[in-house]
C-alpha cells in the first residue's frame, strides 16, 4: 500500500481544508464559530503554575460542549492542569509557547488530558457501555505548546501521560512538545475500552478511532516508554513525530484485557534520537491488523525499527488461560528507513549478543539497569521468526562500522551464547555488583 499524505502545518483559517486520504481526522471546527477564551471569559490566571486550575478548564469545556461545541482558547502563560476531560465538538486551542505543568501528587499516577467519555454513573470503568466522544482536538495556536514535567525525578510508583485516548472518534492532537525526565509511561497513549463485554463488534467504536497525531515531540523519554504507545486503535495516522529517548511510535499492544489490538495504522516521518528506535512492533497476545509506515529516521538510537514476535504476559495468561502469542497482519510495510550511527543510544541489556564486543568499553549502565547508554547496533531488527510478515523497503545506514551490510538483523546474526551470562561477565570485569542468575537470562 502506498502512503499518500503530505500534510503541512497550515494557518488556522485554512485548517478546515487540511484533509487528505490519510488524514484520519476530518475537520469539523468552524474557525468563525462559537469561541471562548479561558482567561477573559473564565478568569484563568497566569500564575506560573502555582495553583491547580483544572476545575476552571473543565467548566469551560463543559460550557462549550453544552453550547453545541466550538473553540476554547488558552492564552500564552504557565498553568497547572490534570485529569481534564474533553467533550464532543470542543476544540482546545493552546497558544504557542504556553507551558502546562501537571497537577501530580507524590506517589500517584496521573494524566493531563483525557479523550474518553466521562462516566459519572458510579458504575466504574469496567462496567461502562459504548458511550464515546467525537469531533475533538487539542492543537497549538501559532505553534507548539509545551507540557513540562521535566522537574520530576522518575519513581516506579508514579507515572504520567500527557494525553490518554480511549473511547473517542474523529480527533486531532498536534503541535505538542513534552518535556519529560525518563518518567513511567509514554506521553500519548491510545487504548481500547475497558468494558467487560467480550463482544463489542456491534459497537460504533471500541477504541481510539479515526484520529490524526502530528507535529509532536518528546524530550528525555524513558527507554522503556517514549512518545506514543498504542494498545487499542482503529484508523489512526501519525506524522512528523520525534522522540529524544525511548520509542517514538510504539505499536506494542501489551495491555491486559479483552479488546487489546490495533488496526489500519499509517505513519509518515517518524524520528528517534538517542533512544531505542523510531518504530516498534510488538504484538504480545493481540491479533493486530495492518500497519504502513513511510519515512523512518534514527540518529544515535539502537535501531531505527524493531519488529518482535508475539508472547503472552503472565497477567494475560492468568486472565485468559487460552491466550496465544499474537501477531500483526501479513502485508504490513515499513519503507524509506535511514539509520545514523551514534554512541548515545538507549540499549537494552538483552542486546549483549548483538553489541559488537569492540564497543563493550563504551557501554554506560543507566540508573534503570535494564539499559545501557551506548552505540547504535543497526537499522532494522526483525525477530518475528516467520510468525508474521512485514515488508521492509529502502533501508540505508550511515556511519556504521558493523552491520553496515546487514540492513535487517535476525536472531541468526547474534553471536552464540546467552545474553545474561555475557552481561554478568561484563559487570564482573568492571567491578559492578552482579545479580544472581535468573532463568530468563537465556532469552533474546
PDB file of C-alpha atoms in Angstrom, residues 138-141 143-146 173-177 213-217:
ATOM      1  CA  UNK A 138      -6.028  19.658  21.087  1.00  0.00           C
ATOM      2  CA  UNK A 139      -3.774  21.823  18.967  1.00  0.00           C
ATOM      3  CA  UNK A 140      -1.298  24.662  19.122  1.00  0.00           C
ATOM      4  CA  UNK A 141      -2.314  28.168  18.139  1.00  0.00           C
ATOM      5  CA  UNK A 143       2.986  26.991  17.015  1.00  0.00           C
ATOM      6  CA  UNK A 144       3.777  24.337  19.575  1.00  0.00           C
ATOM      7  CA  UNK A 145       2.680  24.419  23.193  1.00  0.00           C
ATOM      8  CA  UNK A 146       4.552  22.589  25.966  1.00  0.00           C
ATOM      9  CA  UNK A 173      -3.595  16.087  18.552  1.00  0.00           C
ATOM     10  CA  UNK A 174      -0.975  18.423  17.111  1.00  0.00           C
ATOM     11  CA  UNK A 175       1.754  20.958  17.819  1.00  0.00           C
ATOM     12  CA  UNK A 176       2.857  19.498  21.166  1.00  0.00           C
ATOM     13  CA  UNK A 177       6.223  19.355  22.914  1.00  0.00           C
ATOM     14  CA  UNK A 213      -1.492  12.809  15.661  1.00  0.00           C
ATOM     15  CA  UNK A 214       1.053  15.117  14.055  1.00  0.00           C
ATOM     16  CA  UNK A 215       3.872  17.531  14.786  1.00  0.00           C
ATOM     17  CA  UNK A 216       4.522  16.206  18.300  1.00  0.00           C
ATOM     18  CA  UNK A 217       7.824  15.719  20.129  1.00  0.00           C
TER      19      UNK A 217
END
